[in-house]
PDB file of N, CA and C in Angstrom:
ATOM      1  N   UNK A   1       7.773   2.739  14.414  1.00  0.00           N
ATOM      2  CA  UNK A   1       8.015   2.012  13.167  1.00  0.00           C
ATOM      3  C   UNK A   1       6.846   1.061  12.905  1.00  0.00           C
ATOM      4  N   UNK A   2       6.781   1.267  11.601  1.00  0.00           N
ATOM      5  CA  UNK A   2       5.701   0.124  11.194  1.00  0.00           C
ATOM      6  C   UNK A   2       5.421  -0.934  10.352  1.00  0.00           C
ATOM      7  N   UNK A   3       4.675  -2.369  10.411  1.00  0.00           N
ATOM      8  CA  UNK A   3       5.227  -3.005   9.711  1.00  0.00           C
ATOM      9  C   UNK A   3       5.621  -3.140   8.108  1.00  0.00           C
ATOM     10  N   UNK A   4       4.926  -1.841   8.021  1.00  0.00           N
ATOM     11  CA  UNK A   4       4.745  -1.220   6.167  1.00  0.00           C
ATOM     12  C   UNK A   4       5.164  -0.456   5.887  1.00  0.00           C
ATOM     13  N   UNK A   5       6.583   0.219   7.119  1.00  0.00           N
ATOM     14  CA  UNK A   5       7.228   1.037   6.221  1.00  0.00           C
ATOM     15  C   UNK A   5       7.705   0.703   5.175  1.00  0.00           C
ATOM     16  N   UNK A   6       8.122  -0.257   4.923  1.00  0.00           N
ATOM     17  CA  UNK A   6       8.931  -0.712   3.718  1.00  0.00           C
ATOM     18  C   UNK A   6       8.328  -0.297   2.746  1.00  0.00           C
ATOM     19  N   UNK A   7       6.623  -0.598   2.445  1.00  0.00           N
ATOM     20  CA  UNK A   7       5.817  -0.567   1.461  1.00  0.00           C
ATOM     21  C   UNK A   7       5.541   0.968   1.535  1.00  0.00           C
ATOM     22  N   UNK A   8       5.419   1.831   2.139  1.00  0.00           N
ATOM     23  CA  UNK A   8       5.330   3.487   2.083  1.00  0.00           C
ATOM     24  C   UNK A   8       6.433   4.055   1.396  1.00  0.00           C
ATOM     25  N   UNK A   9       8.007   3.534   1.677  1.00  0.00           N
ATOM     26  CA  UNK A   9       8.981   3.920   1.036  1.00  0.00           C
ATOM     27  C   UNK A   9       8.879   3.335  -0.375  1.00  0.00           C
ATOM     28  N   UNK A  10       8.644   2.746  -0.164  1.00  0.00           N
ATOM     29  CA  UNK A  10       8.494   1.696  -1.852  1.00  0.00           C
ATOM     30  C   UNK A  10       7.054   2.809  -2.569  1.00  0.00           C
ATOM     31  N   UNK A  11       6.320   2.905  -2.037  1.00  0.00           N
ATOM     32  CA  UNK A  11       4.996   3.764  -2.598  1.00  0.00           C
ATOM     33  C   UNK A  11       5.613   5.092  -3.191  1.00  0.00           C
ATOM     34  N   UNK A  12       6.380   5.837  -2.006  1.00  0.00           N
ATOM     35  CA  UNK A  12       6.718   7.523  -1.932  1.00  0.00           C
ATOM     36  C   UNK A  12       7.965   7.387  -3.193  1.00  0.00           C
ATOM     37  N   UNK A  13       8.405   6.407  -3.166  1.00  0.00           N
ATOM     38  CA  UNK A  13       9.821   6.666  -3.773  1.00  0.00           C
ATOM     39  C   UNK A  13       9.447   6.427  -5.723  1.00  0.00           C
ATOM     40  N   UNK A  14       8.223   5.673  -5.297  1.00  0.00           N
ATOM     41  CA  UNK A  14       7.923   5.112  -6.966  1.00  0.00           C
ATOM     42  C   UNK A  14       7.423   6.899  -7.896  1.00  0.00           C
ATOM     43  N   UNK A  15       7.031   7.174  -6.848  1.00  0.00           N
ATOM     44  CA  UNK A  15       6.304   8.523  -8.127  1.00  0.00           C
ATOM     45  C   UNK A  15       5.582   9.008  -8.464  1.00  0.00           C
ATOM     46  N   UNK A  16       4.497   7.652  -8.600  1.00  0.00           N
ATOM     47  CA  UNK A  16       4.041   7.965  -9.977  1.00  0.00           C
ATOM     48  C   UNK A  16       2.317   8.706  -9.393  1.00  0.00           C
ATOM     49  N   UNK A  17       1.999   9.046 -10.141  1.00  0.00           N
ATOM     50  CA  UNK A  17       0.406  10.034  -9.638  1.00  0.00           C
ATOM     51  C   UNK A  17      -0.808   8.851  -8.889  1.00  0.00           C
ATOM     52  N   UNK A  18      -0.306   7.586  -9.850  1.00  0.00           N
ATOM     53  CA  UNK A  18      -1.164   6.433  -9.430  1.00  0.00           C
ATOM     54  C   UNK A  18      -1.180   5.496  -9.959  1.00  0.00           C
ATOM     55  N   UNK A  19      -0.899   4.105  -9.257  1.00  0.00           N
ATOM     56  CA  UNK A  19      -0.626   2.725  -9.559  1.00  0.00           C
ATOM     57  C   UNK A  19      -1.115   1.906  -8.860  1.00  0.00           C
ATOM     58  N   UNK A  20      -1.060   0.487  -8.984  1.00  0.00           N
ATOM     59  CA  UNK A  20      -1.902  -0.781  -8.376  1.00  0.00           C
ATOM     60  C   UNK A  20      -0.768  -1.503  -8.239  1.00  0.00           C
ATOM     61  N   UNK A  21      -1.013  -2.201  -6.676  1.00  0.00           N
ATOM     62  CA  UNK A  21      -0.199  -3.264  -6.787  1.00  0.00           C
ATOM     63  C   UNK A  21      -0.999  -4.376  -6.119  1.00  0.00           C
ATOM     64  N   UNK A  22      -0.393  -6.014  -6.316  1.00  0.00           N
ATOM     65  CA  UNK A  22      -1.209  -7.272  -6.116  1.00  0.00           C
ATOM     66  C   UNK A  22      -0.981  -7.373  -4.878  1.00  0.00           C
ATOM     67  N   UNK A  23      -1.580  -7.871  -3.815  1.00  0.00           N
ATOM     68  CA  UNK A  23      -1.428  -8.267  -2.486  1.00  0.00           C
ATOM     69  C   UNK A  23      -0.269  -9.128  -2.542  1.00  0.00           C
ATOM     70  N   UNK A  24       0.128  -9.900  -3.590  1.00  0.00           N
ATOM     71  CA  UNK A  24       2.023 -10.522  -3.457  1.00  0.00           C
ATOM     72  C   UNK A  24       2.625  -9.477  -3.367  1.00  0.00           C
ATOM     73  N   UNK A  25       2.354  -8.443  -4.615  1.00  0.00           N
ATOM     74  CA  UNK A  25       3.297  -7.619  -4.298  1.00  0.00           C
ATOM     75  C   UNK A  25       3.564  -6.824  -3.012  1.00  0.00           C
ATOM     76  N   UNK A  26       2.718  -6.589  -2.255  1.00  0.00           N
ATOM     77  CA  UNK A  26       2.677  -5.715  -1.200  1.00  0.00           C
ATOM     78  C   UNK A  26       3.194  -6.578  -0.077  1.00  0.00           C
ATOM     79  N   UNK A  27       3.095  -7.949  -0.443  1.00  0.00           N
ATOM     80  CA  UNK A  27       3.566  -8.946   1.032  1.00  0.00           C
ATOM     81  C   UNK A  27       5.405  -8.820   0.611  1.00  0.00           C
ATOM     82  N   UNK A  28       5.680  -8.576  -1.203  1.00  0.00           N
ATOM     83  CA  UNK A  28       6.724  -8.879  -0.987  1.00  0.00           C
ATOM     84  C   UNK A  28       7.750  -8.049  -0.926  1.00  0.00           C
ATOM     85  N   UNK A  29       7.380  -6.607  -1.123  1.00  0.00           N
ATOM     86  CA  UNK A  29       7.828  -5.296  -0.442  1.00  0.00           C
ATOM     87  C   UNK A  29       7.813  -5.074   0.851  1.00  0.00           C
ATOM     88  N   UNK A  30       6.644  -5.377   1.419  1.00  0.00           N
ATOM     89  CA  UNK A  30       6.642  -5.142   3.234  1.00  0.00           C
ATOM     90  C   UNK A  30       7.181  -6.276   3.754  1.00  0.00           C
ATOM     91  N   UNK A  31       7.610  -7.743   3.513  1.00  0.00           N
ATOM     92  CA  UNK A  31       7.975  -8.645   4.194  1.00  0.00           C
ATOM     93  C   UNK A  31       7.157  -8.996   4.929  1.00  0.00           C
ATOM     94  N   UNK A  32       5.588  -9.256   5.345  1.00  0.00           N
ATOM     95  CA  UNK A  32       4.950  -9.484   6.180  1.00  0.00           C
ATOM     96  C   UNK A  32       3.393  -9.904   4.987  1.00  0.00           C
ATOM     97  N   UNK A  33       2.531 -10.396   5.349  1.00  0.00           N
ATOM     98  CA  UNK A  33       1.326 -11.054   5.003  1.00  0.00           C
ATOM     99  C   UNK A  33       0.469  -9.787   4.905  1.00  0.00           C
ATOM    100  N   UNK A  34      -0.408  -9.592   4.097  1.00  0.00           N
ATOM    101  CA  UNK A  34      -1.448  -8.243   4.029  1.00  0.00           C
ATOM    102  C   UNK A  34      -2.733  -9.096   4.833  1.00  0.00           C
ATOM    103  N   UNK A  35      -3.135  -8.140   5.957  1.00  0.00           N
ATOM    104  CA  UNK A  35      -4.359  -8.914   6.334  1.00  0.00           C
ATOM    105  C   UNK A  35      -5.202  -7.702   7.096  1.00  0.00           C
ATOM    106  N   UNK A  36      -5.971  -8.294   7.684  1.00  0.00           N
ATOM    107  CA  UNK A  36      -7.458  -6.939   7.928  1.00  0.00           C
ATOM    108  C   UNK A  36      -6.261  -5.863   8.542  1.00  0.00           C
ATOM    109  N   UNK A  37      -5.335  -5.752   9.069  1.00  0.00           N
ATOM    110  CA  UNK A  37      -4.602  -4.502   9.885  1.00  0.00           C
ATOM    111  C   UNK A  37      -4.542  -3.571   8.759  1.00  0.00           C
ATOM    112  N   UNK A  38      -4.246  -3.982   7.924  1.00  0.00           N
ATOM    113  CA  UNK A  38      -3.410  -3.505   6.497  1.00  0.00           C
ATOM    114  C   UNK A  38      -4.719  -1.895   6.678  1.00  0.00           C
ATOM    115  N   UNK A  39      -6.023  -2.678   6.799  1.00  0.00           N
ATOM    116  CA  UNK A  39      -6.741  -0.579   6.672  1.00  0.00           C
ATOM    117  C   UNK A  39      -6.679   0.102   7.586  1.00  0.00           C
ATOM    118  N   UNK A  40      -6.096  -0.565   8.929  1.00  0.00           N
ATOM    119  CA  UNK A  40      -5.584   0.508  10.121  1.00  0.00           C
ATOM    120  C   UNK A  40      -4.445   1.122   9.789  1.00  0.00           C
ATOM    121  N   UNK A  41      -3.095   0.312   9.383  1.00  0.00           N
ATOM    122  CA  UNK A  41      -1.746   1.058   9.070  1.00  0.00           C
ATOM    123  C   UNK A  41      -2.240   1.766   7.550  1.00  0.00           C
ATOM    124  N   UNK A  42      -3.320   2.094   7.011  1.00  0.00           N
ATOM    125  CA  UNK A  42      -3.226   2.730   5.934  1.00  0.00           C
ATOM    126  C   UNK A  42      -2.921   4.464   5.808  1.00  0.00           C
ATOM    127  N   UNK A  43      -3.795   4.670   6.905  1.00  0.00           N
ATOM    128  CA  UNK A  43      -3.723   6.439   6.984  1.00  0.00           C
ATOM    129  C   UNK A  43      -2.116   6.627   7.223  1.00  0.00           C
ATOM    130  N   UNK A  44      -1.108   6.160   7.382  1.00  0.00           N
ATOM    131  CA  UNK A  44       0.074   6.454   7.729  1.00  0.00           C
ATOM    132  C   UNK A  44       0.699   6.488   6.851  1.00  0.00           C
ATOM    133  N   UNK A  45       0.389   5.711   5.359  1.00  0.00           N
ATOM    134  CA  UNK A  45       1.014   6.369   3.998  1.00  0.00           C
ATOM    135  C   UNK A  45       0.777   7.604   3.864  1.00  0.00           C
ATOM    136  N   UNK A  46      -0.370   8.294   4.230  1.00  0.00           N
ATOM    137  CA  UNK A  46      -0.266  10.232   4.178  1.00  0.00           C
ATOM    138  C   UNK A  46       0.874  11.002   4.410  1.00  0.00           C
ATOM    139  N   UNK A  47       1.364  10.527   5.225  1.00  0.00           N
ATOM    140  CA  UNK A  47       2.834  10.927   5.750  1.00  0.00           C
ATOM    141  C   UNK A  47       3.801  11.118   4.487  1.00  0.00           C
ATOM    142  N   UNK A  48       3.877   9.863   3.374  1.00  0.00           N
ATOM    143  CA  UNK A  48       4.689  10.016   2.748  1.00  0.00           C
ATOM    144  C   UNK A  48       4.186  10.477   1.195  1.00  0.00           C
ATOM    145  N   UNK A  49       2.895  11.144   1.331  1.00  0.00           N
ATOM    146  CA  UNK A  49       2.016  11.864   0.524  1.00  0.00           C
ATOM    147  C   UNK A  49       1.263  11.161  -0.679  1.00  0.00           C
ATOM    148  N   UNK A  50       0.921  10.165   0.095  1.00  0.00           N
ATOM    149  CA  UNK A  50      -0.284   9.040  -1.012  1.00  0.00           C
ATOM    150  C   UNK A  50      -0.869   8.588  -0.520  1.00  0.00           C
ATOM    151  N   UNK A  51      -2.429   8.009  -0.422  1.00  0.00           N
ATOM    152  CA  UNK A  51      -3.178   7.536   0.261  1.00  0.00           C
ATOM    153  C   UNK A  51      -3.368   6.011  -0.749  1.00  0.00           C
ATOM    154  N   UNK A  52      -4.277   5.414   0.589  1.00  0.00           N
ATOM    155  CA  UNK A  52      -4.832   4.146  -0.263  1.00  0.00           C
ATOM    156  C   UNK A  52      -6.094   4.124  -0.946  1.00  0.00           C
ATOM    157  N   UNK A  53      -6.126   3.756  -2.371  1.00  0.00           N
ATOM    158  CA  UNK A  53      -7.500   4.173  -3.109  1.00  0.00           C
ATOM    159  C   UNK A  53      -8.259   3.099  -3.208  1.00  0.00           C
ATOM    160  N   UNK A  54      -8.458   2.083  -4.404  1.00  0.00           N
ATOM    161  CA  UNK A  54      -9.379   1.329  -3.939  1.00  0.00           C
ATOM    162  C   UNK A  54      -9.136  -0.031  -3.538  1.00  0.00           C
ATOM    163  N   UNK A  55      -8.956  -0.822  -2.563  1.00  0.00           N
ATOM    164  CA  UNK A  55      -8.755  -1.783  -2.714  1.00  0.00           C
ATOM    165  C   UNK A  55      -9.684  -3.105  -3.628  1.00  0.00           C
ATOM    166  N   UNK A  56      -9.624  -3.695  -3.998  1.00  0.00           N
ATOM    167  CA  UNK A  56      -9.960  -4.685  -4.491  1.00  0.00           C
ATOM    168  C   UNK A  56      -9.927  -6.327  -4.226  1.00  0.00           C
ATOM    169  N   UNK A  57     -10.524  -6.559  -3.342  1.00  0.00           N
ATOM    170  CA  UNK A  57     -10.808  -8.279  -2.664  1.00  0.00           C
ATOM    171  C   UNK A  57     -10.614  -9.073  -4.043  1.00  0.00           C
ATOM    172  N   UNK A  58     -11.828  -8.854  -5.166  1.00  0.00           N
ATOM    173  CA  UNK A  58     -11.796  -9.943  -6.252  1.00  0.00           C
ATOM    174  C   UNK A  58     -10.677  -9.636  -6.947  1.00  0.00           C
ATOM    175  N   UNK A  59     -10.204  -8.433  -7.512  1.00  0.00           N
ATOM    176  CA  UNK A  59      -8.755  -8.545  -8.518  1.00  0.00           C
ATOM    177  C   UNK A  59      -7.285  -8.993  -7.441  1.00  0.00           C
ATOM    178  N   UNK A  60      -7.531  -8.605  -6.311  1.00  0.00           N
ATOM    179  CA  UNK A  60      -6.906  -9.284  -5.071  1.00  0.00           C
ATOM    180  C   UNK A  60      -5.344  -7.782  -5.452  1.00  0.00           C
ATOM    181  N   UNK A  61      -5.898  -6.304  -5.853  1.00  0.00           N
ATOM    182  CA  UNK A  61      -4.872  -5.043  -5.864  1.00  0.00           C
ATOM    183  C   UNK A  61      -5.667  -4.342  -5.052  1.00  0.00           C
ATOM    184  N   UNK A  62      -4.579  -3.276  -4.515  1.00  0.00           N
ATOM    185  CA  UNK A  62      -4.694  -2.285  -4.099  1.00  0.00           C
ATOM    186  C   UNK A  62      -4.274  -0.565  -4.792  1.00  0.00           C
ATOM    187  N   UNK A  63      -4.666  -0.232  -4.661  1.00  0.00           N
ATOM    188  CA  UNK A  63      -4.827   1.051  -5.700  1.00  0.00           C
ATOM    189  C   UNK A  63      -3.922   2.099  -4.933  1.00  0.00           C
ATOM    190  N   UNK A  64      -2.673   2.793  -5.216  1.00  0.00           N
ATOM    191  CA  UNK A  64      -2.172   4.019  -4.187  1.00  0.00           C
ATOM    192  C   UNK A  64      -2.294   5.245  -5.237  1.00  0.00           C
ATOM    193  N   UNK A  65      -2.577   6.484  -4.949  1.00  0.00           N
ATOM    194  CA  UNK A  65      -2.847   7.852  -5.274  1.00  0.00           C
ATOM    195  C   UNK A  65      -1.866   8.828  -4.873  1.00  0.00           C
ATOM    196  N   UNK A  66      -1.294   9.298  -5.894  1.00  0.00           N
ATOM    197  CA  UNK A  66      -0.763  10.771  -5.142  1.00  0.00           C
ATOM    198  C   UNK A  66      -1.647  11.719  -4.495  1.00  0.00           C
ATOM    199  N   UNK A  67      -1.177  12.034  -3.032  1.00  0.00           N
ATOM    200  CA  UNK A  67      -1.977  13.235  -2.412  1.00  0.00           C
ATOM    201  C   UNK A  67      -1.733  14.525  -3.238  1.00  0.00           C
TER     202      UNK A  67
END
């Protein structure tokens, strides 16, 4: 288990081909703080068939893609 399943189910279940969400949002789906781990647990959204696209430091989003 990981600390982002929450945010993978929340990703897989949304749909959509491709969307952005704010680093609040992602702290407040996963229950936990987004910090440097966040691009190690990333390859493990593949699993639920979306990867992570671009992140963004200055708009402070992250970008998810349908595989």
């Amino acid at each position: 288990m990981s600390k982002y399943d929450a945010l993978w189910k929340y990703v897989s279940e949304r749909g959509e081909e491709s969307f952005k969400l704010t680093y609040k949002d992602i702290e407040e789906i996963a229950g936990v703080s987004i910090d440097h781990s966040f691009l190690t647990y990333k390859k493990e959204l593949l699993d639920y068939g979306y990867k992570v696209g671009k992140i963004s430091m200055k708009e402070q989003t992250v970008a998810f893609v349908k595989e």
